Coordinates of C-alpha atoms in Angstrom, one line a residue:
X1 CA 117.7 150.4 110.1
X2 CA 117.7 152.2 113.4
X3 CA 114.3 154.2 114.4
X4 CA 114.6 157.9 114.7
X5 CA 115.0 159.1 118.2
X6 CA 112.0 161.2 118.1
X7 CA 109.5 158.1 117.0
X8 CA 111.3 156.2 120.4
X9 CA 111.0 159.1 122.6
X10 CA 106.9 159.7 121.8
X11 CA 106.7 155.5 122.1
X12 CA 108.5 154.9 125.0
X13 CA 106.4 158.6 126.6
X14 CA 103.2 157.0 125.9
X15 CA 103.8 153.7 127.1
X16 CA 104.8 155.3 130.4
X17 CA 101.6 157.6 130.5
X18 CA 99.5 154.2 130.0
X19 CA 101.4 152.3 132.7
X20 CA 101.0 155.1 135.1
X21 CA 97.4 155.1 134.4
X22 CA 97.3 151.5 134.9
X23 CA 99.2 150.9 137.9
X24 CA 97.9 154.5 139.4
X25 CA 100.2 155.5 142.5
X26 CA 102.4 152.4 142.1
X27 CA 104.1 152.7 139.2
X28 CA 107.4 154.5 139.9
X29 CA 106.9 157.6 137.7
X30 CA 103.7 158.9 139.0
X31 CA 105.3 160.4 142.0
X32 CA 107.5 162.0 140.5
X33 CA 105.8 163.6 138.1
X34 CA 103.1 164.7 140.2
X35 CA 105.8 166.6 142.4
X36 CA 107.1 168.1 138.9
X37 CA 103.3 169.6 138.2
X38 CA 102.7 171.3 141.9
X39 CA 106.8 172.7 141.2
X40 CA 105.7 173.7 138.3
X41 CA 102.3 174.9 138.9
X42 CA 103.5 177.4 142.2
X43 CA 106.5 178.6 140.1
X44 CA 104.1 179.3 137.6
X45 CA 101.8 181.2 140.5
X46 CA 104.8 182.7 141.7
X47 CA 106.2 183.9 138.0
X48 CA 104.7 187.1 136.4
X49 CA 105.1 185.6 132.5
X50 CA 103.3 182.6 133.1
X51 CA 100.1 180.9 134.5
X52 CA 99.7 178.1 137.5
X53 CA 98.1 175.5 134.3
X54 CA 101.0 176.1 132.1
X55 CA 103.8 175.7 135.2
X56 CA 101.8 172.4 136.0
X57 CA 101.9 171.2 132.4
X58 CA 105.6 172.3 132.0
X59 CA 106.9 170.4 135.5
X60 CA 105.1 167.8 135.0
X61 CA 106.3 167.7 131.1
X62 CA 110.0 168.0 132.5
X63 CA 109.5 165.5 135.4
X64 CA 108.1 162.8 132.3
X65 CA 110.6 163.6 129.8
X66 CA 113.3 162.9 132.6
X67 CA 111.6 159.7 134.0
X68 CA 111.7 158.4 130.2
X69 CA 115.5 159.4 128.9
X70 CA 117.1 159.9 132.2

């Protein structure tokens, strides 16, 4: 019986987080997803609706999610 996609999609998330922690700047998603934050954190400066904390969550969330199920 095939796993649900959202139980694969939360595993195959945190396994990335704990590489990235792991290997630091060399692991090829931390880049990325630390340019996602800062485009998300000065859109969210820029944007009256929302704060710089939630933009930087939010890119940074996007950037991940991408990085994972491309």
């Amino acid at each position: 019986m095939a796993k649900p996609k959202i139980e694969t999609l939360l595993g195959d998330t945190v396994e990335e987080i704990k590489a990235m922690g792991k290997e630091g700047l060399d692991h090829p998603s931390t880049k990325p997803v630390l340019i996602g934050g800062g485009i998300g954190a000065v859109a969210g400066a820029v944007l009256p609706v929302i704060s710089w904390p939630v933009g930087l969550l939010a890119g940074a969330a996007i950037a991940l999610y991408n990085r994972v199920r491309p």
